[in-house]
Coordinates of C-alpha atoms and ligand atoms in Angstrom, one line a residue:
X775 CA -86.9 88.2 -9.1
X776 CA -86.4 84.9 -10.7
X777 CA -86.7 81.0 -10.6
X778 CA -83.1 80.8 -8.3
X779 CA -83.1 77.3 -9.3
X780 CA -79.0 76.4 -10.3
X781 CA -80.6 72.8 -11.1
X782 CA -80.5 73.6 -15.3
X783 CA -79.6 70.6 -17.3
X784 CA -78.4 70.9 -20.9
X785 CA -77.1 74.4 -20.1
X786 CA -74.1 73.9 -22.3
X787 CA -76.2 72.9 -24.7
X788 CA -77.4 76.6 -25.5
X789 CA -75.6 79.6 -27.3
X790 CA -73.7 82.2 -25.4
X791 CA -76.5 84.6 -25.6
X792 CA -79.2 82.0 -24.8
X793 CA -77.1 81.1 -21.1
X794 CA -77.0 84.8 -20.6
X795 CA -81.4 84.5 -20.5
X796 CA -81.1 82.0 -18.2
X797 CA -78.8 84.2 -16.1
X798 CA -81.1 86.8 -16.8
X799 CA -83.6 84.9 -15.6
X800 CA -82.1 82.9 -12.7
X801 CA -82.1 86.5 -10.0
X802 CA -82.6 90.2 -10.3
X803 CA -79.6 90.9 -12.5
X804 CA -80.1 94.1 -14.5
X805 CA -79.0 94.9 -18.2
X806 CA -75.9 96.6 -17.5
X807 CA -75.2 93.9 -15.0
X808 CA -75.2 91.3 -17.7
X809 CA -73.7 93.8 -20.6
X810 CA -70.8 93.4 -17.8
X811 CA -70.6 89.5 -17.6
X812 CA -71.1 89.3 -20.9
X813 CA -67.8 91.5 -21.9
X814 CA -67.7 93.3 -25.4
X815 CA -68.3 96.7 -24.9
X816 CA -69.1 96.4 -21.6
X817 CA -66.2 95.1 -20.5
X818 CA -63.1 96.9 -18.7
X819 CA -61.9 99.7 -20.2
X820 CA -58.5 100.7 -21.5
X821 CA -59.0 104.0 -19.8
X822 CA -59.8 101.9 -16.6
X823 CA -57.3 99.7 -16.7
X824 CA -54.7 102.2 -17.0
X825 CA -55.4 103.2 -13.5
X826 CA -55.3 99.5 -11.9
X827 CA -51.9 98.6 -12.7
X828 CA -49.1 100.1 -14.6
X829 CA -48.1 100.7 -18.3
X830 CA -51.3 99.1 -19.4
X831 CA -51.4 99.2 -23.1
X832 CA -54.6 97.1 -23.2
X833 CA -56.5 94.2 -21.3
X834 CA -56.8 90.8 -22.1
X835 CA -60.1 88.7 -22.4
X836 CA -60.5 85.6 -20.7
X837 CA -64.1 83.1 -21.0
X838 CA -66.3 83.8 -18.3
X839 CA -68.3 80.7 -18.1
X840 CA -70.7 79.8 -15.3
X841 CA -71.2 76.6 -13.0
X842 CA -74.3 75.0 -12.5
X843 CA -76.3 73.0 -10.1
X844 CA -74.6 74.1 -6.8
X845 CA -76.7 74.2 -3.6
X846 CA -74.8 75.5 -0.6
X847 CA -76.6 75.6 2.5
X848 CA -80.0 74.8 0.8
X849 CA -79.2 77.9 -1.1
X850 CA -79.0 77.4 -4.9
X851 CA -76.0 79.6 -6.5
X852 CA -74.9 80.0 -10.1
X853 CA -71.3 80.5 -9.9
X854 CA -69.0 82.8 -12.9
X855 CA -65.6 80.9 -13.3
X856 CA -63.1 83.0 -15.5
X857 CA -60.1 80.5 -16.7
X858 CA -58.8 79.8 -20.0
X859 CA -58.8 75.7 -19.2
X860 CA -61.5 73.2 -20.7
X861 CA -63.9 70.7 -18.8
X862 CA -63.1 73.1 -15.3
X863 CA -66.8 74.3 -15.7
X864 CA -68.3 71.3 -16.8
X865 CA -66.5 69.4 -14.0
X866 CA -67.4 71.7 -11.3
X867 CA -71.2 71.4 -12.8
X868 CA -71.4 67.6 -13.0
X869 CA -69.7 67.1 -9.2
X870 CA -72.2 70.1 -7.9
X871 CA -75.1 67.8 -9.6
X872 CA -73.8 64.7 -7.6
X873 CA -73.6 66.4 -4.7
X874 CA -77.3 67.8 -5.0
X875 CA -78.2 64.5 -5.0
X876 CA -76.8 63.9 -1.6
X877 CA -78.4 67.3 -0.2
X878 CA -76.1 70.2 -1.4
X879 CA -72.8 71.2 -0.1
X880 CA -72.8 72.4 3.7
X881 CA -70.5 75.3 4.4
X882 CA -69.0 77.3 6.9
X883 CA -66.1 80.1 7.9
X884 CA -64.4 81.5 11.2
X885 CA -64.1 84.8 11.6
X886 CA -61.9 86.9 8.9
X887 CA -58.8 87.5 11.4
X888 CA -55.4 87.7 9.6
X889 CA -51.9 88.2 10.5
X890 CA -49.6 90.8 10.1
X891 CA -46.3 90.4 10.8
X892 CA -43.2 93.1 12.2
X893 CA -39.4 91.2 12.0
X894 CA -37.4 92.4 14.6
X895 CA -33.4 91.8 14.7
X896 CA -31.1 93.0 16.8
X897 CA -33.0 92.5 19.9
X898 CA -30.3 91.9 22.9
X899 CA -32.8 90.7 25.1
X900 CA -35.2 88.5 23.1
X901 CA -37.2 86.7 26.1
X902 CA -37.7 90.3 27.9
X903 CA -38.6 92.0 24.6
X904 CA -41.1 89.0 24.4
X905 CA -42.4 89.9 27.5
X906 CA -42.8 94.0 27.1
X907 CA -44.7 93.3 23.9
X908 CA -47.0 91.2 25.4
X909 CA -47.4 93.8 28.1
X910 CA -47.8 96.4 26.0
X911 CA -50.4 94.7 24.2
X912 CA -53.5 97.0 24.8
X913 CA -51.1 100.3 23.2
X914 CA -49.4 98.3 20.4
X915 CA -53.6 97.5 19.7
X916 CA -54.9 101.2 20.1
X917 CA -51.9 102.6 17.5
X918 CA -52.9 99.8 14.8
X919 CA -56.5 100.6 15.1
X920 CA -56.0 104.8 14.6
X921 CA -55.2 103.0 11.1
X922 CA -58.4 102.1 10.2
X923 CA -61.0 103.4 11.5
X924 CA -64.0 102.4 9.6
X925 CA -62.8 98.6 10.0
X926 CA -63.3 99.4 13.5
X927 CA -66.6 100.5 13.4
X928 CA -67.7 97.4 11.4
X929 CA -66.8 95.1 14.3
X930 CA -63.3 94.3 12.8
X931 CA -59.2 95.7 13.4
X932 CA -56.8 95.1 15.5
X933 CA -57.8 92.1 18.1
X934 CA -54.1 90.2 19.6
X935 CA -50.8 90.2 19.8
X936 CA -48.4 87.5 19.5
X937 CA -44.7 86.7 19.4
X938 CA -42.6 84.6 18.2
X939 CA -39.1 84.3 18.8
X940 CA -36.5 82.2 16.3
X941 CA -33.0 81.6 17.8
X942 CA -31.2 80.8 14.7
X943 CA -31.5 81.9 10.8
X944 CA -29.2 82.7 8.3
X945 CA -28.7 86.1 9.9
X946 CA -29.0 85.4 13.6
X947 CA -31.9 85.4 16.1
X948 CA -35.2 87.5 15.7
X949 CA -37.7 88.1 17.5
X950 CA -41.7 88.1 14.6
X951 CA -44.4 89.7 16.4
X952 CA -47.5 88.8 14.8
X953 CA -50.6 91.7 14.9
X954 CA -53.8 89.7 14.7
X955 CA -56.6 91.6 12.5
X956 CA -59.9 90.8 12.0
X957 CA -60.7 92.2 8.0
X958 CA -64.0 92.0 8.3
X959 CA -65.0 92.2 4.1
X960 CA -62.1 93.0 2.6
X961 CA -59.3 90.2 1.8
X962 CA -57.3 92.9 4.1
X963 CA -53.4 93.2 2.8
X964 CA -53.2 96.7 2.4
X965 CA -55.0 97.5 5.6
X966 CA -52.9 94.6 7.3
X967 CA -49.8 96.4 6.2
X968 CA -50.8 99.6 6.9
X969 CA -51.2 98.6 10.5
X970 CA -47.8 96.4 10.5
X971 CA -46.1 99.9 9.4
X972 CA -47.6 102.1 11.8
X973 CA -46.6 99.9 14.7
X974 CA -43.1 99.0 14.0
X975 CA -41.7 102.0 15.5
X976 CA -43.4 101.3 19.1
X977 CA -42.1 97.9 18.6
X978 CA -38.3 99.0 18.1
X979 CA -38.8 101.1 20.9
X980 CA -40.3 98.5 23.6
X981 CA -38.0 95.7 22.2
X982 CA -35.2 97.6 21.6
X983 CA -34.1 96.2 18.0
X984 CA -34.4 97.3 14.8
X985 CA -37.7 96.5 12.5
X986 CA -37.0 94.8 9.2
X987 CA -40.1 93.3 6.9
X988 CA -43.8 94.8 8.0
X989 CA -46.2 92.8 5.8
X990 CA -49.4 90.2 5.9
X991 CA -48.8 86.6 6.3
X992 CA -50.3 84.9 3.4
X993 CA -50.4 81.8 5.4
X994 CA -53.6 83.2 6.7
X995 CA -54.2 79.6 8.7
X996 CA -57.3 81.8 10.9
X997 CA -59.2 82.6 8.1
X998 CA -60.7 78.9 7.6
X999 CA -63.4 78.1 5.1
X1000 CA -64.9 74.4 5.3
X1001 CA -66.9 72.2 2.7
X1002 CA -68.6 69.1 3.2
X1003 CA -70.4 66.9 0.7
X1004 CA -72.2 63.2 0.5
X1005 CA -72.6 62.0 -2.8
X1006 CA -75.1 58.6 -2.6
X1007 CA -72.8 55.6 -4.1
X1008 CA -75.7 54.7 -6.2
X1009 CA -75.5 58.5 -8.5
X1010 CA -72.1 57.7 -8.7
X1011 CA -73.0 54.6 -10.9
X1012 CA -71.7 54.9 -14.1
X1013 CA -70.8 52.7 -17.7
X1014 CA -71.1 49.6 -15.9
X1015 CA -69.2 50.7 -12.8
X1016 CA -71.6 50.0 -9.6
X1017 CA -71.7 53.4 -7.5
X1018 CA -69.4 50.8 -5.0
X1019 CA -66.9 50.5 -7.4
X1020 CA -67.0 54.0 -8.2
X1021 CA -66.8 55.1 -4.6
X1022 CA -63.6 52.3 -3.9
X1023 CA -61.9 54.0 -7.0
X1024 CA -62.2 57.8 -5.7
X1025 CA -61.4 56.5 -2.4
X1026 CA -58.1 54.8 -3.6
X1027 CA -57.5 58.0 -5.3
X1028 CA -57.5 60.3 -2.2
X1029 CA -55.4 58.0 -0.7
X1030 CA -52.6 58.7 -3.1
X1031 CA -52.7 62.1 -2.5
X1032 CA -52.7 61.5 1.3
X1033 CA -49.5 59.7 1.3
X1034 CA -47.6 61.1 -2.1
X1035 CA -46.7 64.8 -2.6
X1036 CA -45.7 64.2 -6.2
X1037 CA -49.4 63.0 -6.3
X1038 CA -51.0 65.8 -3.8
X1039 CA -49.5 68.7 -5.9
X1040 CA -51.8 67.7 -9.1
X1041 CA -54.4 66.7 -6.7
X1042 CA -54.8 70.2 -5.3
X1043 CA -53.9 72.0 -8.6
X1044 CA -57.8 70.2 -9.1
X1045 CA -58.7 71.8 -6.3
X1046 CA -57.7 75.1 -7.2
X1047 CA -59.3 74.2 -10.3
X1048 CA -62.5 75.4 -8.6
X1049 CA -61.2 78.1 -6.9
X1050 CA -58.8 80.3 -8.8
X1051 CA -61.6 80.6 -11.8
X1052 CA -64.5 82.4 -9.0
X1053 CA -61.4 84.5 -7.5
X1054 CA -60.8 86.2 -10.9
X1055 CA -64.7 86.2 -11.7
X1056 CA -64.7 88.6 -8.4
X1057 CA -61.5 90.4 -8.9
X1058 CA -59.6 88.6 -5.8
X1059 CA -56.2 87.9 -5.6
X1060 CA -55.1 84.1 -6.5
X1061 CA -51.7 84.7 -5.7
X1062 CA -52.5 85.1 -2.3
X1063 CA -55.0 81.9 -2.0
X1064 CA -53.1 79.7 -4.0
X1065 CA -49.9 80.5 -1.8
X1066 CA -51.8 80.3 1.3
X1067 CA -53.2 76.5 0.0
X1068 CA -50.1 75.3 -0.3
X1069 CA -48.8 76.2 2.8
X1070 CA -52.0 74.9 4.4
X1071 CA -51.6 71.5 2.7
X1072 CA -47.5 71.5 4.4
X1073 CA -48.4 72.3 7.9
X1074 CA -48.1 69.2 9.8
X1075 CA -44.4 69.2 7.5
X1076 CA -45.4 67.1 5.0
X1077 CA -47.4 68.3 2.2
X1078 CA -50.5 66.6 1.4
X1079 CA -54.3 67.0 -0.1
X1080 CA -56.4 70.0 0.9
X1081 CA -59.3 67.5 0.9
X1082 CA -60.3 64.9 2.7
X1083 CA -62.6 61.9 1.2
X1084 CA -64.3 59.1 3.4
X1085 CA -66.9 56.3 3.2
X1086 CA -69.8 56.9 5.7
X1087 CA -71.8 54.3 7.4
X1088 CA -74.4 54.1 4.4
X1089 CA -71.5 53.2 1.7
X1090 CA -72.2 57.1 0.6
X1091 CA -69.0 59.1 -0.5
X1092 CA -68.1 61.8 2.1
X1093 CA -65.8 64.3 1.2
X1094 CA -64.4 67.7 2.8
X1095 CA -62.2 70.9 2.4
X1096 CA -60.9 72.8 4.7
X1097 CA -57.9 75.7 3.5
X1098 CA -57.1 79.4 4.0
X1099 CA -59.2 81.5 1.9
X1100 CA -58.4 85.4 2.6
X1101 CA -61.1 87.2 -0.4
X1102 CA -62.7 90.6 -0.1
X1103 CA -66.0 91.9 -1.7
X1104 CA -64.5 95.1 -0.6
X1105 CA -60.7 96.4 -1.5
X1106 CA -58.8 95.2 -4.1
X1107 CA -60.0 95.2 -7.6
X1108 CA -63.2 93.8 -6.0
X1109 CA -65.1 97.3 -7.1
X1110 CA -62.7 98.7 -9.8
X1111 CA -63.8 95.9 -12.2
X1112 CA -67.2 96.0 -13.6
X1113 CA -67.7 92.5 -14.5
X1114 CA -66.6 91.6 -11.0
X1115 CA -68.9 93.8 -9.3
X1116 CA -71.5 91.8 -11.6
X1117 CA -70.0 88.7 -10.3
X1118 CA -70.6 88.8 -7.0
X1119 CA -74.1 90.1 -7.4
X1120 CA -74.7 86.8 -9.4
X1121 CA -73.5 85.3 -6.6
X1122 CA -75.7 86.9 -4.2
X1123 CA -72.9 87.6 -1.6
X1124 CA -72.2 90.8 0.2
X1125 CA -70.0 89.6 3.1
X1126 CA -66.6 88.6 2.1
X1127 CA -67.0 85.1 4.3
X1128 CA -70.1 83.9 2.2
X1129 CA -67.9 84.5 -1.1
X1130 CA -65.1 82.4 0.9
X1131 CA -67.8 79.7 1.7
X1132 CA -68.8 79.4 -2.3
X1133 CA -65.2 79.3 -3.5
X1134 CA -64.6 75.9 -1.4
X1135 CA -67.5 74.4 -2.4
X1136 CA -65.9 74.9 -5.9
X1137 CA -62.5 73.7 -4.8
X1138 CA -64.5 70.2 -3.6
X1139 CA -66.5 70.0 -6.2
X1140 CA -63.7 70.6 -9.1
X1141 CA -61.4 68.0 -7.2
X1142 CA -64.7 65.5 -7.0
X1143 CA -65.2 65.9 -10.7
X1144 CA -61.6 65.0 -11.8
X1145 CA -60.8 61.9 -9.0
X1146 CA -64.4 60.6 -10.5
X1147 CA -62.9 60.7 -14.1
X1148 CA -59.5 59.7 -13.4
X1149 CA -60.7 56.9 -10.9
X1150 CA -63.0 55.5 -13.7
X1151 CA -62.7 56.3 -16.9
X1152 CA -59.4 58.7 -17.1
X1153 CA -59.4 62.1 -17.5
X1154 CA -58.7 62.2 -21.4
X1155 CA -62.3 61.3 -22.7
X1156 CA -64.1 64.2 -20.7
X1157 CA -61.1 67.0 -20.6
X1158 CA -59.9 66.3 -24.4
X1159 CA -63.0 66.1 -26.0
X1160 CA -63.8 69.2 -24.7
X1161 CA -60.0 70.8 -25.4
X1162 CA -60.5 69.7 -28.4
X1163 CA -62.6 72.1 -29.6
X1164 CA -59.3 74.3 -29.0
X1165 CA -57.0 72.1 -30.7
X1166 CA -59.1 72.8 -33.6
X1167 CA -58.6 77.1 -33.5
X1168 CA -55.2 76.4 -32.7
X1169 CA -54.7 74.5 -36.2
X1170 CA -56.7 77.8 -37.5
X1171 CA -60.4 76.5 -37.6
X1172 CA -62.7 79.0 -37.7
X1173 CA -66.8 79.8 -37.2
X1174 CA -68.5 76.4 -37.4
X1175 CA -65.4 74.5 -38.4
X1176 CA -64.3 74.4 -34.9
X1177 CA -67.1 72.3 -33.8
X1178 CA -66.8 70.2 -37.1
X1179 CA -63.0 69.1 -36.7
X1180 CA -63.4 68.7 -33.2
X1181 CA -66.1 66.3 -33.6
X1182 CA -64.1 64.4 -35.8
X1183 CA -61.3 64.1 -33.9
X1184 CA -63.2 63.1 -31.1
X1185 CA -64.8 60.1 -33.1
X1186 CA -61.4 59.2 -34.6
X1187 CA -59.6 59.3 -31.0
X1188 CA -56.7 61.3 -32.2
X1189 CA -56.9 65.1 -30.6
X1190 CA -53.5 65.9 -32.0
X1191 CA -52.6 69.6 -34.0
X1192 CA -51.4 67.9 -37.1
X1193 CA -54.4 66.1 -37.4
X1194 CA -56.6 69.1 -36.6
X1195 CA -54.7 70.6 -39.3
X1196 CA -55.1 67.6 -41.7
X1197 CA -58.9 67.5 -41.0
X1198 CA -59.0 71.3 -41.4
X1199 CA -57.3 71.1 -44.5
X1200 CA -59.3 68.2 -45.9
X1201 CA -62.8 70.0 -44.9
X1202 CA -61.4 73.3 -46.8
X1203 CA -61.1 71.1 -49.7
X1204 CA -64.6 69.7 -50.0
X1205 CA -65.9 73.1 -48.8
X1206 CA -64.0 74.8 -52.0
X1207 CA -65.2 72.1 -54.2
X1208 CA -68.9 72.2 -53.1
X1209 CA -68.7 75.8 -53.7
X1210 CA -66.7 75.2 -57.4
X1211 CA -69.4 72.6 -58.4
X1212 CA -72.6 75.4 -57.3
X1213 CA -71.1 78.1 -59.0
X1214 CA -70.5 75.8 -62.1
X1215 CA -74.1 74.9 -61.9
X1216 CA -75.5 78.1 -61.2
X1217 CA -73.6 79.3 -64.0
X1218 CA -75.4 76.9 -66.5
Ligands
HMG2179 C1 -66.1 66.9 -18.6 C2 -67.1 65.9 -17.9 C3 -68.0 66.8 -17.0 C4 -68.0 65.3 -18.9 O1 -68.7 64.3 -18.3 P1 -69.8 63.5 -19.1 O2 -69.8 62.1 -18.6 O3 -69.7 63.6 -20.6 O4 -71.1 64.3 -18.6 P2 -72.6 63.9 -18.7 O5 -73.1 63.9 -20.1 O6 -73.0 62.7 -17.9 O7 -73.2 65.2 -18.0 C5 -73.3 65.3 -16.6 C6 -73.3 66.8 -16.2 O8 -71.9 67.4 -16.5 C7 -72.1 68.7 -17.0 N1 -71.5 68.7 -18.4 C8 -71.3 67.7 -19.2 N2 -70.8 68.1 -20.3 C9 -70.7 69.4 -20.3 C10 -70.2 70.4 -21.2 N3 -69.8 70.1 -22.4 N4 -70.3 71.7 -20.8 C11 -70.7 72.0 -19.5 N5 -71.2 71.1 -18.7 C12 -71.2 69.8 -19.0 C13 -73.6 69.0 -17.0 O9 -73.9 69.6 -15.7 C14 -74.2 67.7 -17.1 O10 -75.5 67.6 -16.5 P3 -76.8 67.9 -17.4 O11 -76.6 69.3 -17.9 O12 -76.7 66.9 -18.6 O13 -77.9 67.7 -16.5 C15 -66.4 64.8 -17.0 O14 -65.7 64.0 -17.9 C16 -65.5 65.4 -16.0 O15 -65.9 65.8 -14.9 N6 -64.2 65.3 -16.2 C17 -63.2 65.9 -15.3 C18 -63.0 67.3 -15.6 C19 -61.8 68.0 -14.9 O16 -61.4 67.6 -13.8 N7 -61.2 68.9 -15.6 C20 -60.0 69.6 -15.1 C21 -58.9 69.6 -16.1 S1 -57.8 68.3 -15.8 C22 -56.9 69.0 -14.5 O17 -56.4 70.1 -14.6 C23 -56.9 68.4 -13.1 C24 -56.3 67.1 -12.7 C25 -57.2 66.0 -13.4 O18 -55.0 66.9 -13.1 C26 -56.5 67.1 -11.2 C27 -56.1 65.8 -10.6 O19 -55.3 65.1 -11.1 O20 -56.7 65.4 -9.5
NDP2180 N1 -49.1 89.5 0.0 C1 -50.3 89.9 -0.4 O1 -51.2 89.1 -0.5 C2 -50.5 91.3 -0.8 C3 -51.7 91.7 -1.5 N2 -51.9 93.0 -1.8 C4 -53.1 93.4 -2.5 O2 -54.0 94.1 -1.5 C5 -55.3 94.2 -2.0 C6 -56.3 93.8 -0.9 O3 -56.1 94.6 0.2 P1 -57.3 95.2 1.1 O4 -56.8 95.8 2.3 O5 -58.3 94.2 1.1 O6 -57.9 96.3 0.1 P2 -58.2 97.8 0.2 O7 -57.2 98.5 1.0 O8 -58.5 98.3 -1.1 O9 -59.6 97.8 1.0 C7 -59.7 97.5 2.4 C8 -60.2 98.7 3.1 O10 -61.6 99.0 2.7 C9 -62.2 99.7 3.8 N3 -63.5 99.1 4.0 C10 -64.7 99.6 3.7 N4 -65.7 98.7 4.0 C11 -65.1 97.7 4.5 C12 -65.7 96.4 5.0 N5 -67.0 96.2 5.0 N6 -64.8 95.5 5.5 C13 -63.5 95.7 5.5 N7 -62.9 96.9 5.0 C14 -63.7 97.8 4.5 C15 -61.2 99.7 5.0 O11 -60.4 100.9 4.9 P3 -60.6 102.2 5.7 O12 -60.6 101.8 7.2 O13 -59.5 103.0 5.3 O14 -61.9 102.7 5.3 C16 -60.3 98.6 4.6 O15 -59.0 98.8 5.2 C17 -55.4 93.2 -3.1 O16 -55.4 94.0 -4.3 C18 -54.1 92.4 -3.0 O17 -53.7 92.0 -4.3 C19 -51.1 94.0 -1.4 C20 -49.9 93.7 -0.8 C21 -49.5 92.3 -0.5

């Protein structure tokens, strides 16, 4: 067992192989554990792959880079983010270090209940189809549970019943009875459907109508997970900003996103920022979360910012998430992938709600660390120094060149291709005629 410390300054600072001792040392990962995170070899194979989706001819690598210095309910967590985008990690690591300051993110769940949903049409009495549902409520729950039985025995399935009736749509009036299912560890959708399938036929017969769709709601709007966090104004005090100032400029910035949806849409593409990366660490589904954020952020009919940032009575930044967040740490590709599987025991979760809890402290800390940079500074210094390093491969830099041209275009301001390639081609040069002028004297 290890130091469990996610406090580690300068880890960027260290090669790939030197983070991966830190890892090492951080919890009880094993060798084969961190041959997974670490990919090459250990990675997943073709031969795997070929059985998780269809006419694989190969997989495709992506960095797998981890956040530091979060503490989530005085626990201290390293988190693996997998996304192609620079300064997301080192974002999500400086906000998680503000927020350490001010005690560590507090966060919490409700219960994993999701909905499935059964279309009816054709229903000739709506209101007393209504009705015989709801009175059939205790059957329609029995059938959907003979689905699933070992959700049952771990305290989850079917648990309500609910319709809904809509009078008008492009085709006429329907009647949407919702099935209301507790998925315990797993994100749920195949089981969900399963369910929805199984009982659509008692449904035609009680209501009468014919069954259309029979499929999860993504919206899954009772499958909460929260974040808080207080960052003190004074570590928010920065290139002679006071933390004040600081605080006034994030504040002013969350306000945008409050009122402007043009303005919410990028703000909560920063909060997915946090959250997509740890969803593909763990072999979730991002489809799913990122539709179900959205929808969150539109349901009072306007949409708005998943967050929520305040001033408390000390002049301390307070900020909170709240947003759907349907992830398994069973199901899915949760434990086809290897380096998933290593993931999550990184993380130190085995229930899927603590996984749920982690990802929204991301999703806060991610949208912390850009509204600090764009409320100060801008984002260009921080995100295109970093993407500059892949400006550099992209003009066909290579080994320590990257670093090199990157640098340089950093100092000179101008992160632009053409110079890259200028730089590149200027370095080549002197690199060609250092080498000319040692072999001439070597030769002598
Ligand atoms: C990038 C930083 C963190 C640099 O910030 P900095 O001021 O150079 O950082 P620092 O030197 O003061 O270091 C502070 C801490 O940041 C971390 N850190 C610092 N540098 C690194 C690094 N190279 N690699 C990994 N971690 C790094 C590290 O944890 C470090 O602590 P230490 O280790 O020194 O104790 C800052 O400028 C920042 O947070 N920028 C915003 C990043 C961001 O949001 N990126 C997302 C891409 S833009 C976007 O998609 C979203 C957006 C912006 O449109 C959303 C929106 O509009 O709301
Ligand atoms: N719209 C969407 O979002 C859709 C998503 N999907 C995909 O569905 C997949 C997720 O579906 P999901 O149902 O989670 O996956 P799985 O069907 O792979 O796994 C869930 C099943 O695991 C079993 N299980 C074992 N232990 C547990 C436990 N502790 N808690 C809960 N279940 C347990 C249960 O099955 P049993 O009772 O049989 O043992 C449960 O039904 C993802 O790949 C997603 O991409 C699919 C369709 C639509």
């Amino acid at each position: 067992m290890g130091t469990r410390n996610s406090r580690i300054s300068g880890f960027y600072q260290l090669s790939p192989n030197e983070r991966l001792e830190v890892v090492r040392s951080f919890d009880g990962l094993n060798d084969e554990d961190l041959r997974q995170l670490h990919g090459g070899n250990g990675a997943l194979t073709v031969e795997r792959a070929d059985k998780m989706i269809e006419n694989v001819i190969g997989t495709f690598n992506l960095p797998l880079g981890i956040a530091t210095n979060f503490l989530i309910n005085g626990r201290d967590v390293l988190i693996p983010m997998v996304v192609e985008e620079p300064s997301i990690v080192a974002g999500a690591s400086y906000a998680a270090k503000l927020v350490r300051d001010g005690g560590g993110f507090q966060a919490s769940s409700t219960p994993p209940l999701m909905i499935g949903q059964v279309q009816l049409v054709h229903v000739a009495d709506p209101h007393r189809a209504r009705h015989d549902i709801l009175a059939q409520r205790e059957a329609i729950l029995a059938l959907a549970n003979r689905q699933s039985s070992s959700l049952v025995a771990l305290g989850g399935g079917a648990r309500d019943v609910e319709v809904r009736f809509f009078e008008t749509s492009p085709m006429g009036p329907m009647l949407v009875v919702h099935l209301i299912i507790d998925c315990r560890d797993a994100m749920g959708a195949n089981a969900i459907n399963t369910m929805a399938e199984a009982v659509a036929p008692l449904l035609e017969e009680i209501s009468g109508g014919k069954a259309y769709l029979r499929i999860l709601s993504n919206l899954s709007d009772r499958r909460l997970a929260r974040a808080r966090a207080i960052v003190p104004a004074k570590s928010l005090a920065r290139d002679g900003l006071s933390g004040e100032e600081v605080v006034e400029g994030i504040l002013w910035a969350y306000a945008f996103a409050a009122v402007d949806p043009y303005r919410a849409t990028t703000h909560n593409k920063g909060v997915l920022n946090g959250i997509d990366p740890v969803l593909i660490a763990t072999g979730n589904d991002w489809r799913a979360v990122e539709a179900g954020a959205h929808a969150y952020a539109a349901r009072n009919g306007q949409y708005t910012s998943l967050t929520h940032w305040e001033r408390d009575a000390q002049g301390n930044l307070v900020g909170t998430l709240e947003m759907p967040l349907a992830v398994g740490v069973v199901g899915g590709a949760t434990k086809v992938h290897p380096a998933a599987q290593a993931a999550l025991k990184l993380l130190g979760v085995t229930h899927a709600h603590e996984l749920a809890e982690i990802c929204v402290c991301a999703g806060l800390a991610s949208n912390l660390a850009a509204m600090r940079a764009l409320a100060t500074e801008g984002i260009q210094r921080g995100h295109m120094s970093l993407h500059a390093r892949q400006i550099a491969m992209a003009a066909g830099a290579q080994g320590a060149e990257v670093d090199t041209i990157a640098a340089r275009m950093v100092q000179e301001r101008r992160i632009k291709l053409a110079h890259a390639e200028a730089l590149l081609a200027e370095l080549r040069a002197q690199n060609a005629g250092t080498a000319a002028a040692h072999a001439l004297a070597t030769t002598m």
